[in-house]
PDB file of C-alpha atoms and ligand atoms in Angstrom:
ATOM      1  CA  UNK D  28     -92.967  57.665-198.979  1.00 96.00           C
ATOM      2  CA  UNK D  29     -90.918  59.403-195.510  1.00 98.00           C
ATOM      3  CA  UNK D  30     -87.986  58.208-194.480  1.00 98.00           C
ATOM      4  CA  UNK D  31     -86.448  59.458-191.295  1.00 98.00           C
ATOM      5  CA  UNK D  32     -82.942  58.159-189.823  1.00 98.00           C
ATOM      6  CA  UNK D  33     -83.375  57.485-186.553  1.00 98.00           C
ATOM      7  CA  UNK D  34     -81.484  57.728-183.188  1.00 97.00           C
ATOM      8  CA  UNK D  35     -82.988  54.751-180.293  1.00 96.00           C
ATOM      9  CA  UNK D  36     -81.165  54.104-177.268  1.00 95.00           C
ATOM     10  CA  UNK D  37     -78.360  55.508-178.737  1.00 95.00           C
ATOM     11  CA  UNK D  38     -78.581  53.101-182.492  1.00 96.00           C
ATOM     12  CA  UNK D  39     -79.125  54.617-185.570  1.00 97.00           C
ATOM     13  CA  UNK D  40     -82.216  53.131-186.945  1.00 97.00           C
ATOM     14  CA  UNK D  41     -84.427  53.864-190.819  1.00 98.00           C
ATOM     15  CA  UNK D  42     -87.519  54.322-190.260  1.00 98.00           C
ATOM     16  CA  UNK D  43     -90.407  54.786-192.239  1.00 97.00           C
ATOM     17  CA  UNK D  44     -93.162  58.101-190.731  1.00 96.00           C
ATOM     18  CA  UNK D  45     -96.367  56.404-190.648  1.00 92.00           C
ATOM     19  CA  UNK D  46     -99.405  58.303-192.279  1.00 87.00           C
ATOM     20  CA  UNK D  47    -100.887  60.310-189.408  1.00 86.00           C
ATOM     21  CA  UNK D  48     -97.018  61.585-188.502  1.00 88.00           C
ATOM     22  CA  UNK D  49     -97.058  60.447-184.864  1.00 94.00           C
ATOM     23  CA  UNK D  50     -95.260  56.983-185.477  1.00 97.00           C
ATOM     24  CA  UNK D  51     -92.126  55.436-187.236  1.00 97.00           C
ATOM     25  CA  UNK D  52     -92.274  51.825-188.570  1.00 97.00           C
ATOM     26  CA  UNK D  53     -88.358  51.142-187.974  1.00 97.00           C
ATOM     27  CA  UNK D  54     -86.346  48.902-190.753  1.00 97.00           C
ATOM     28  CA  UNK D  55     -85.017  45.599-190.203  1.00 95.00           C
ATOM     29  CA  UNK D  56     -81.683  46.986-192.106  1.00 94.00           C
ATOM     30  CA  UNK D  57     -78.497  48.571-190.681  1.00 94.00           C
ATOM     31  CA  UNK D  58     -79.479  51.798-189.474  1.00 96.00           C
ATOM     32  CA  UNK D  59     -75.798  53.313-190.069  1.00 96.00           C
ATOM     33  CA  UNK D  60     -76.250  54.709-193.518  1.00 96.00           C
ATOM     34  CA  UNK D  61     -79.889  56.155-193.195  1.00 97.00           C
ATOM     35  CA  UNK D  62     -81.711  55.929-196.580  1.00 98.00           C
ATOM     36  CA  UNK D  63     -78.528  55.175-198.735  1.00 96.00           C
ATOM     37  CA  UNK D  64     -79.497  51.565-197.828  1.00 94.00           C
ATOM     38  CA  UNK D  65     -83.656  51.942-198.929  1.00 95.00           C
ATOM     39  CA  UNK D  66     -82.156  54.015-202.178  1.00 97.00           C
ATOM     40  CA  UNK D  67     -79.631  50.699-203.470  1.00 94.00           C
ATOM     41  CA  UNK D  68     -81.859  48.529-202.718  1.00 93.00           C
ATOM     42  CA  UNK D  69     -84.331  49.923-204.439  1.00 92.00           C
ATOM     43  CA  UNK D  70     -82.418  50.690-207.404  1.00 94.00           C
ATOM     44  CA  UNK D  71     -80.823  46.847-207.406  1.00 93.00           C
ATOM     45  CA  UNK D  72     -83.990  45.768-208.164  1.00 92.00           C
ATOM     46  CA  UNK D  73     -84.125  44.391-204.362  1.00 92.00           C
ATOM     47  CA  UNK D  74     -86.665  43.701-201.765  1.00 91.00           C
ATOM     48  CA  UNK D  75     -87.638  46.393-198.993  1.00 89.00           C
ATOM     49  CA  UNK D  76     -86.475  44.995-195.795  1.00 92.00           C
ATOM     50  CA  UNK D  77     -89.089  44.849-193.225  1.00 94.00           C
ATOM     51  CA  UNK D  78     -90.624  46.506-190.260  1.00 95.00           C
ATOM     52  CA  UNK D  79     -89.178  45.378-187.232  1.00 94.00           C
ATOM     53  CA  UNK D  80     -91.283  47.151-184.929  1.00 95.00           C
ATOM     54  CA  UNK D  81     -93.665  50.360-184.755  1.00 96.00           C
ATOM     55  CA  UNK D  82     -92.146  53.273-182.049  1.00 97.00           C
ATOM     56  CA  UNK D  83     -93.609  56.955-180.831  1.00 97.00           C
ATOM     57  CA  UNK D  84     -91.910  60.156-183.328  1.00 95.00           C
ATOM     58  CA  UNK D  85     -91.824  61.059-180.004  1.00 95.00           C
ATOM     59  CA  UNK D  86     -89.802  58.247-178.065  1.00 96.00           C
ATOM     60  CA  UNK D  87     -87.116  58.478-180.990  1.00 97.00           C
ATOM     61  CA  UNK D  88     -84.581  61.767-182.067  1.00 97.00           C
ATOM     62  CA  UNK D  89     -84.462  62.427-186.145  1.00 98.00           C
ATOM     63  CA  UNK D  90     -81.024  62.487-187.717  1.00 98.00           C
ATOM     64  CA  UNK D  91     -80.413  63.952-190.942  1.00 98.00           C
ATOM     65  CA  UNK D  92     -82.433  61.437-193.901  1.00 98.00           C
ATOM     66  CA  UNK D  93     -78.604  60.628-195.300  1.00 98.00           C
ATOM     67  CA  UNK D  94     -76.298  60.980-192.261  1.00 98.00           C
ATOM     68  CA  UNK D  95     -72.762  59.681-193.922  1.00 95.00           C
ATOM     69  CA  UNK D  96     -73.539  61.206-198.275  1.00 97.00           C
ATOM     70  CA  UNK D  97     -71.572  59.344-200.018  1.00 94.00           C
ATOM     71  CA  UNK D  98     -69.458  61.749-201.936  1.00 97.00           C
ATOM     72  CA  UNK D  99     -69.458  65.853-201.604  1.00 98.00           C
ATOM     73  CA  UNK D 100     -72.815  67.212-201.613  1.00 98.00           C
ATOM     74  CA  UNK D 101     -73.372  68.667-205.594  1.00 98.00           C
ATOM     75  CA  UNK D 102     -74.399  72.757-204.276  1.00 98.00           C
ATOM     76  CA  UNK D 103     -76.067  75.521-207.035  1.00 97.00           C
ATOM     77  CA  UNK D 104     -75.343  79.478-206.692  1.00 95.00           C
ATOM     78  CA  UNK D 105     -76.839  82.565-207.208  1.00 91.00           C
ATOM     79  CA  UNK D 106     -80.362  80.019-209.056  1.00 95.00           C
ATOM     80  CA  UNK D 107     -83.039  82.662-207.673  1.00 95.00           C
ATOM     81  CA  UNK D 108     -84.506  85.214-210.337  1.00 91.00           C
ATOM     82  CA  UNK D 109     -85.046  86.872-206.936  1.00 87.00           C
ATOM     83  CA  UNK D 110     -81.558  86.343-205.575  1.00 86.00           C
ATOM     84  CA  UNK D 111     -79.130  87.441-208.171  1.00 86.00           C
ATOM     85  CA  UNK D 112     -81.038  90.132-208.753  1.00 83.00           C
ATOM     86  CA  UNK D 113     -80.479  91.263-204.687  1.00 82.00           C
ATOM     87  CA  UNK D 114     -76.735  89.809-204.515  1.00 79.00           C
ATOM     88  CA  UNK D 115     -76.364  91.817-208.395  1.00 76.00           C
ATOM     89  CA  UNK D 116     -77.833  94.845-205.979  1.00 72.00           C
ATOM     90  CA  UNK D 117     -74.905  94.158-202.284  1.00 67.00           C
ATOM     91  CA  UNK D 118     -72.188  91.607-203.595  1.00 64.00           C
ATOM     92  CA  UNK D 119     -71.929  91.336-207.023  1.00 64.00           C
ATOM     93  CA  UNK D 120     -72.462  94.755-208.171  1.00 62.00           C
ATOM     94  CA  UNK D 121     -69.764  94.983-210.917  1.00 62.00           C
ATOM     95  CA  UNK D 122     -71.882  92.320-212.384  1.00 61.00           C
ATOM     96  CA  UNK D 123     -74.757  93.557-214.233  1.00 58.00           C
ATOM     97  CA  UNK D 124     -75.875  90.299-215.811  1.00 58.00           C
ATOM     98  CA  UNK D 125     -77.812  88.409-213.358  1.00 58.00           C
ATOM     99  CA  UNK D 126     -78.032  85.045-214.913  1.00 67.00           C
ATOM    100  CA  UNK D 127     -75.240  83.312-215.687  1.00 78.00           C
ATOM    101  CA  UNK D 128     -75.700  80.330-219.219  1.00 87.00           C
ATOM    102  CA  UNK D 129     -74.126  78.170-216.294  1.00 93.00           C
ATOM    103  CA  UNK D 130     -75.144  77.331-213.543  1.00 95.00           C
ATOM    104  CA  UNK D 131     -72.896  77.498-210.419  1.00 94.00           C
ATOM    105  CA  UNK D 132     -71.854  74.341-208.870  1.00 96.00           C
ATOM    106  CA  UNK D 133     -70.355  73.920-206.144  1.00 97.00           C
ATOM    107  CA  UNK D 134     -69.411  71.421-203.614  1.00 98.00           C
ATOM    108  CA  UNK D 135     -69.715  70.697-199.453  1.00 98.00           C
ATOM    109  CA  UNK D 136     -67.924  67.876-197.967  1.00 98.00           C
ATOM    110  CA  UNK D 137     -70.003  65.048-196.383  1.00 98.00           C
ATOM    111  CA  UNK D 138     -68.697  65.561-192.968  1.00 98.00           C
ATOM    112  CA  UNK D 139     -70.863  69.551-193.028  1.00 98.00           C
ATOM    113  CA  UNK D 140     -74.261  67.158-192.457  1.00 98.00           C
ATOM    114  CA  UNK D 141     -75.999  67.525-189.264  1.00 98.00           C
ATOM    115  CA  UNK D 142     -80.085  66.771-188.054  1.00 98.00           C
ATOM    116  CA  UNK D 143     -82.911  68.321-187.741  1.00 98.00           C
ATOM    117  CA  UNK D 144     -82.349  70.360-184.380  1.00 98.00           C
ATOM    118  CA  UNK D 145     -78.840  68.978-184.245  1.00 98.00           C
ATOM    119  CA  UNK D 146     -76.215  72.867-183.673  1.00 98.00           C
ATOM    120  CA  UNK D 147     -74.913  74.865-186.411  1.00 98.00           C
ATOM    121  CA  UNK D 148     -70.961  75.138-184.498  1.00 97.00           C
ATOM    122  CA  UNK D 149     -70.185  79.321-185.061  1.00 97.00           C
ATOM    123  CA  UNK D 150     -66.609  78.916-185.357  1.00 95.00           C
ATOM    124  CA  UNK D 151     -65.525  82.247-183.839  1.00 93.00           C
ATOM    125  CA  UNK D 152     -64.790  85.693-185.178  1.00 92.00           C
ATOM    126  CA  UNK D 153     -61.225  84.817-185.296  1.00 94.00           C
ATOM    127  CA  UNK D 154     -62.001  82.216-188.631  1.00 96.00           C
ATOM    128  CA  UNK D 155     -65.042  83.920-189.589  1.00 96.00           C
ATOM    129  CA  UNK D 156     -68.054  87.064-188.213  1.00 95.00           C
ATOM    130  CA  UNK D 157     -70.112  86.334-191.048  1.00 97.00           C
ATOM    131  CA  UNK D 158     -72.190  83.039-191.249  1.00 98.00           C
ATOM    132  CA  UNK D 159     -75.452  83.091-193.449  1.00 98.00           C
ATOM    133  CA  UNK D 160     -77.942  80.478-193.527  1.00 98.00           C
ATOM    134  CA  UNK D 161     -79.518  79.009-197.111  1.00 98.00           C
ATOM    135  CA  UNK D 162     -82.479  77.212-197.052  1.00 98.00           C
ATOM    136  CA  UNK D 163     -82.798  74.981-200.757  1.00 98.00           C
ATOM    137  CA  UNK D 164     -85.230  72.568-201.413  1.00 98.00           C
ATOM    138  CA  UNK D 165     -82.591  69.514-202.395  1.00 98.00           C
ATOM    139  CA  UNK D 166     -82.653  66.487-204.239  1.00 98.00           C
ATOM    140  CA  UNK D 167     -81.728  62.860-203.569  1.00 98.00           C
ATOM    141  CA  UNK D 168     -80.727  61.073-206.308  1.00 98.00           C
ATOM    142  CA  UNK D 169     -82.084  57.603-207.305  1.00 98.00           C
ATOM    143  CA  UNK D 170     -81.273  55.010-210.061  1.00 97.00           C
ATOM    144  CA  UNK D 171     -77.408  56.351-212.165  1.00 98.00           C
ATOM    145  CA  UNK D 172     -76.750  57.594-214.714  1.00 98.00           C
ATOM    146  CA  UNK D 173     -73.854  59.274-217.066  1.00 98.00           C
ATOM    147  CA  UNK D 174     -75.379  62.181-219.466  1.00 98.00           C
ATOM    148  CA  UNK D 175     -78.654  61.625-218.666  1.00 98.00           C
ATOM    149  CA  UNK D 176     -80.754  64.090-220.420  1.00 98.00           C
ATOM    150  CA  UNK D 177     -83.569  67.075-219.430  1.00 98.00           C
ATOM    151  CA  UNK D 178     -86.047  65.496-220.355  1.00 98.00           C
ATOM    152  CA  UNK D 179     -85.624  61.826-218.785  1.00 98.00           C
ATOM    153  CA  UNK D 180     -84.084  63.891-215.277  1.00 98.00           C
ATOM    154  CA  UNK D 181     -87.073  63.173-213.014  1.00 98.00           C
ATOM    155  CA  UNK D 182     -87.228  59.767-213.438  1.00 98.00           C
ATOM    156  CA  UNK D 183     -83.421  59.748-211.419  1.00 98.00           C
ATOM    157  CA  UNK D 184     -84.937  61.785-208.715  1.00 98.00           C
ATOM    158  CA  UNK D 185     -85.430  59.154-205.731  1.00 98.00           C
ATOM    159  CA  UNK D 186     -87.075  62.627-203.782  1.00 98.00           C
ATOM    160  CA  UNK D 187     -86.670  65.229-201.624  1.00 98.00           C
ATOM    161  CA  UNK D 188     -85.211  66.312-197.894  1.00 98.00           C
ATOM    162  CA  UNK D 189     -84.021  69.852-197.497  1.00 98.00           C
ATOM    163  CA  UNK D 190     -80.693  71.407-196.597  1.00 98.00           C
ATOM    164  CA  UNK D 191     -79.822  74.518-194.417  1.00 98.00           C
ATOM    165  CA  UNK D 192     -76.545  75.175-196.748  1.00 98.00           C
ATOM    166  CA  UNK D 193     -74.938  77.697-194.109  1.00 98.00           C
ATOM    167  CA  UNK D 194     -72.146  79.609-195.439  1.00 98.00           C
ATOM    168  CA  UNK D 195     -69.210  81.672-193.893  1.00 98.00           C
ATOM    169  CA  UNK D 196     -69.134  84.624-196.558  1.00 96.00           C
ATOM    170  CA  UNK D 197     -65.666  86.313-195.882  1.00 96.00           C
ATOM    171  CA  UNK D 198     -63.677  82.788-196.219  1.00 97.00           C
ATOM    172  CA  UNK D 199     -66.222  82.310-199.766  1.00 96.00           C
ATOM    173  CA  UNK D 200     -65.457  85.659-200.691  1.00 93.00           C
ATOM    174  CA  UNK D 201     -62.083  85.196-200.147  1.00 95.00           C
ATOM    175  CA  UNK D 202     -61.399  82.416-202.334  1.00 95.00           C
ATOM    176  CA  UNK D 203     -62.891  81.956-205.753  1.00 92.00           C
ATOM    177  CA  UNK D 204     -63.628  78.104-205.070  1.00 94.00           C
ATOM    178  CA  UNK D 205     -66.698  78.478-202.753  1.00 95.00           C
ATOM    179  CA  UNK D 206     -65.976  75.471-200.733  1.00 96.00           C
ATOM    180  CA  UNK D 207     -63.309  76.855-197.797  1.00 97.00           C
ATOM    181  CA  UNK D 208     -66.050  78.716-196.933  1.00 98.00           C
ATOM    182  CA  UNK D 209     -69.390  76.410-197.764  1.00 98.00           C
ATOM    183  CA  UNK D 210     -67.731  73.451-196.199  1.00 98.00           C
ATOM    184  CA  UNK D 211     -66.816  74.333-191.468  1.00 98.00           C
ATOM    185  CA  UNK D 212     -67.791  71.222-189.112  1.00 97.00           C
ATOM    186  CA  UNK D 213     -72.014  71.368-189.136  1.00 98.00           C
ATOM    187  CA  UNK D 214     -72.865  73.907-191.750  1.00 98.00           C
ATOM    188  CA  UNK D 215     -75.101  71.631-193.763  1.00 98.00           C
ATOM    189  CA  UNK D 216     -78.052  70.788-191.709  1.00 98.00           C
ATOM    190  CA  UNK D 217     -80.528  68.626-193.396  1.00 98.00           C
ATOM    191  CA  UNK D 218     -83.908  66.918-193.141  1.00 97.00           C
ATOM    192  CA  UNK D 219     -86.819  66.344-191.380  1.00 98.00           C
ATOM    193  CA  UNK D 220     -86.485  63.268-193.263  1.00 98.00           C
ATOM    194  CA  UNK D 221     -87.327  62.710-196.962  1.00 98.00           C
ATOM    195  CA  UNK D 222     -89.859  62.212-198.826  1.00 98.00           C
ATOM    196  CA  UNK D 223     -90.095  60.279-202.092  1.00 98.00           C
ATOM    197  CA  UNK D 224     -90.640  61.849-205.322  1.00 98.00           C
ATOM    198  CA  UNK D 225     -94.447  60.577-205.579  1.00 98.00           C
ATOM    199  CA  UNK D 226     -95.403  62.205-203.536  1.00 97.00           C
ATOM    200  CA  UNK D 227     -94.092  65.976-204.526  1.00 97.00           C
ATOM    201  CA  UNK D 228     -93.791  67.490-207.295  1.00 98.00           C
ATOM    202  CA  UNK D 229     -89.371  69.360-206.488  1.00 98.00           C
ATOM    203  CA  UNK D 230     -90.995  72.385-209.428  1.00 97.00           C
ATOM    204  CA  UNK D 231     -93.443  73.840-207.580  1.00 98.00           C
ATOM    205  CA  UNK D 232     -93.469  73.655-204.067  1.00 98.00           C
ATOM    206  CA  UNK D 233     -92.893  76.907-201.502  1.00 98.00           C
ATOM    207  CA  UNK D 234     -89.507  77.540-199.660  1.00 98.00           C
ATOM    208  CA  UNK D 235     -89.317  79.247-196.674  1.00 98.00           C
ATOM    209  CA  UNK D 236     -86.446  80.740-194.362  1.00 98.00           C
ATOM    210  CA  UNK D 237     -87.166  82.243-190.598  1.00 98.00           C
ATOM    211  CA  UNK D 238     -84.673  83.312-188.275  1.00 98.00           C
ATOM    212  CA  UNK D 239     -85.829  84.096-184.519  1.00 98.00           C
ATOM    213  CA  UNK D 240     -89.134  83.941-186.367  1.00 98.00           C
ATOM    214  CA  UNK D 241     -88.889  86.497-188.579  1.00 98.00           C
ATOM    215  CA  UNK D 242     -89.388  85.669-191.830  1.00 98.00           C
ATOM    216  CA  UNK D 243     -86.235  86.090-194.219  1.00 98.00           C
ATOM    217  CA  UNK D 244     -87.079  83.713-197.365  1.00 98.00           C
ATOM    218  CA  UNK D 245     -90.129  83.239-199.176  1.00 98.00           C
ATOM    219  CA  UNK D 246     -89.585  81.680-202.608  1.00 98.00           C
ATOM    220  CA  UNK D 247     -91.410  79.298-205.316  1.00 98.00           C
ATOM    221  CA  UNK D 248     -89.606  76.315-207.011  1.00 98.00           C
ATOM    222  CA  UNK D 249     -90.840  77.832-209.631  1.00 97.00           C
ATOM    223  CA  UNK D 250     -88.418  80.695-209.974  1.00 96.00           C
ATOM    224  CA  UNK D 251     -85.802  78.861-210.389  1.00 97.00           C
ATOM    225  CA  UNK D 252     -83.072  79.759-212.541  1.00 95.00           C
ATOM    226  CA  UNK D 253     -81.799  76.553-213.454  1.00 97.00           C
ATOM    227  CA  UNK D 254     -84.530  73.731-212.972  1.00 97.00           C
ATOM    228  CA  UNK D 255     -84.454  70.521-211.643  1.00 98.00           C
ATOM    229  CA  UNK D 256     -84.239  68.939-215.122  1.00 98.00           C
ATOM    230  CA  UNK D 257     -81.694  71.511-216.185  1.00 98.00           C
ATOM    231  CA  UNK D 258     -78.854  70.822-212.712  1.00 98.00           C
ATOM    232  CA  UNK D 259     -79.235  67.131-213.661  1.00 98.00           C
ATOM    233  CA  UNK D 260     -78.153  66.819-216.842  1.00 98.00           C
ATOM    234  CA  UNK D 261     -75.761  69.336-216.139  1.00 98.00           C
ATOM    235  CA  UNK D 262     -74.168  67.785-213.147  1.00 98.00           C
ATOM    236  CA  UNK D 263     -73.974  64.348-215.006  1.00 98.00           C
ATOM    237  CA  UNK D 264     -71.825  65.978-218.023  1.00 98.00           C
ATOM    238  CA  UNK D 265     -69.549  63.574-217.898  1.00 98.00           C
ATOM    239  CA  UNK D 266     -69.302  62.464-214.780  1.00 98.00           C
ATOM    240  CA  UNK D 267     -71.463  59.776-213.307  1.00 98.00           C
ATOM    241  CA  UNK D 268     -73.763  60.480-211.049  1.00 98.00           C
ATOM    242  CA  UNK D 269     -74.526  57.432-209.008  1.00 98.00           C
ATOM    243  CA  UNK D 270     -77.561  56.473-206.573  1.00 98.00           C
ATOM    244  CA  UNK D 271     -78.053  59.028-203.043  1.00 98.00           C
ATOM    245  CA  UNK D 272     -76.229  61.626-204.633  1.00 98.00           C
ATOM    246  CA  UNK D 273     -77.047  64.938-202.860  1.00 98.00           C
ATOM    247  CA  UNK D 274     -77.975  67.817-205.803  1.00 98.00           C
ATOM    248  CA  UNK D 275     -78.844  70.740-202.947  1.00 98.00           C
ATOM    249  CA  UNK D 276     -80.770  73.383-205.143  1.00 98.00           C
ATOM    250  CA  UNK D 277     -80.478  77.035-204.512  1.00 97.00           C
ATOM    251  CA  UNK D 278     -81.416  79.386-201.506  1.00 97.00           C
ATOM    252  CA  UNK D 279     -84.522  81.862-202.291  1.00 96.00           C
ATOM    253  CA  UNK D 280     -83.687  86.014-202.299  1.00 94.00           C
ATOM    254  CA  UNK D 281     -83.296  86.892-198.683  1.00 96.00           C
ATOM    255  CA  UNK D 282     -80.091  85.356-196.649  1.00 96.00           C
ATOM    256  CA  UNK D 283     -78.569  88.068-194.745  1.00 96.00           C
ATOM    257  CA  UNK D 284     -75.751  88.983-196.636  1.00 94.00           C
ATOM    258  CA  UNK D 285     -78.726  90.415-199.972  1.00 92.00           C
ATOM    259  CA  UNK D 286     -80.170  92.738-196.529  1.00 93.00           C
ATOM    260  CA  UNK D 287     -79.060  96.092-196.310  1.00 90.00           C
ATOM    261  CA  UNK D 288     -77.006  96.319-194.154  1.00 94.00           C
ATOM    262  CA  UNK D 289     -76.137  92.802-194.095  1.00 95.00           C
ATOM    263  CA  UNK D 290     -77.131  90.330-191.308  1.00 97.00           C
ATOM    264  CA  UNK D 291     -74.777  87.538-190.519  1.00 98.00           C
ATOM    265  CA  UNK D 292     -76.227  84.889-187.424  1.00 98.00           C
ATOM    266  CA  UNK D 293     -75.489  85.394-184.216  1.00 97.00           C
ATOM    267  CA  UNK D 294     -75.610  82.805-181.293  1.00 97.00           C
ATOM    268  CA  UNK D 295     -78.505  81.728-179.731  1.00 97.00           C
ATOM    269  CA  UNK D 296     -80.598  82.416-182.878  1.00 98.00           C
ATOM    270  CA  UNK D 297     -82.676  80.506-184.334  1.00 98.00           C
ATOM    271  CA  UNK D 298     -83.176  79.180-188.445  1.00 98.00           C
ATOM    272  CA  UNK D 299     -86.141  77.375-189.366  1.00 98.00           C
ATOM    273  CA  UNK D 300     -87.249  76.256-192.899  1.00 98.00           C
ATOM    274  CA  UNK D 301     -90.282  74.629-194.201  1.00 98.00           C
ATOM    275  CA  UNK D 302     -90.644  73.097-197.038  1.00 98.00           C
ATOM    276  CA  UNK D 303     -94.078  72.649-198.603  1.00 98.00           C
ATOM    277  CA  UNK D 304     -94.653  68.789-199.081  1.00 98.00           C
ATOM    278  CA  UNK D 305     -91.325  67.896-196.958  1.00 98.00           C
ATOM    279  CA  UNK D 306     -91.596  69.316-193.744  1.00 98.00           C
ATOM    280  CA  UNK D 307     -89.496  72.182-191.228  1.00 98.00           C
ATOM    281  CA  UNK D 308     -85.560  71.712-190.488  1.00 98.00           C
ATOM    282  CA  UNK D 309     -84.374  73.233-187.642  1.00 98.00           C
ATOM    283  CA  UNK D 310     -80.940  74.413-186.056  1.00 98.00           C
ATOM    284  CA  UNK D 311     -79.716  76.758-183.363  1.00 98.00           C
ATOM    285  CA  UNK D 312     -77.202  78.437-183.983  1.00 98.00           C
ATOM    286  CA  UNK D 313     -73.961  78.369-181.167  1.00 97.00           C
ATOM    287  CA  UNK D 314     -70.354  79.718-180.555  1.00 94.00           C
ATOM    288  CA  UNK D 315     -68.370  76.700-180.243  1.00 83.00           C
ATOM    289  CA  UNK D 316     -66.018  79.015-177.662  1.00 73.00           C
ATOM    290  CA  UNK D 317     -69.133  79.566-175.097  1.00 69.00           C
ATOM    291  CA  UNK D 318     -70.103  77.109-172.357  1.00 59.00           C
TER     292      UNK D 318
HETATM  293 MG1   MG X 430     -76.440  77.230-201.308  1.00 97.65          MG
END
């Protein structure tokens, strides 16, 4: 099932895409929390809400599938072998270690989330001139739990979506913690919808990212250093994961920072991310001070 939050007649609604992708069935529930309503129903053993109406996809605007995450997003840093190598060869030259024993985990605040097609605001050079993209397969937790083992972890995956973990590199590098450089307003495009776990294999799918039509990132999740079960095990150690929690699994090689010389996003740039089994997430980056 592909679950989308849509805007129709000025209001957010929760919907599922029809198999042919041309229409959406709108559920008879409050759409303001997006897919969270369905995830909570499913994990509480409640029945699926009924369908109120069917609309052509062309008549609605897609919002992020989880437009208001219940809390910070868990995000994993440096989690593809090739990406770890590109950073070792460029920014982390002193660090000869390619793979750490434990994953890097940081968070983005929930207010960063915007939908497919939404504008990402470049903050202007006084704040940051090093804005970068990161295409990421993102896990959405279904049944919650604490101290989940890797062996049981996939039973806790409700589904998958795409996130662009937009980053202000200069701000990220300035602080020991990455949260500030990762949490600017609009810095988490998410979508285009959530695909339930029964419909795809997140542990083996292809992640690609284009900037203005130029392919920059292309990898399979089989190249993850810490795979999805390991990430769930790690994030739930001593912390109760909740239904609807979000874990962005890290970005492949080919980010702007890893290029020689680095290439930062500019006013008017379009970043398109495609993950096999999910779809396409595209956003335009605009400087907020420009008209
Ligand atoms: Mg990232």
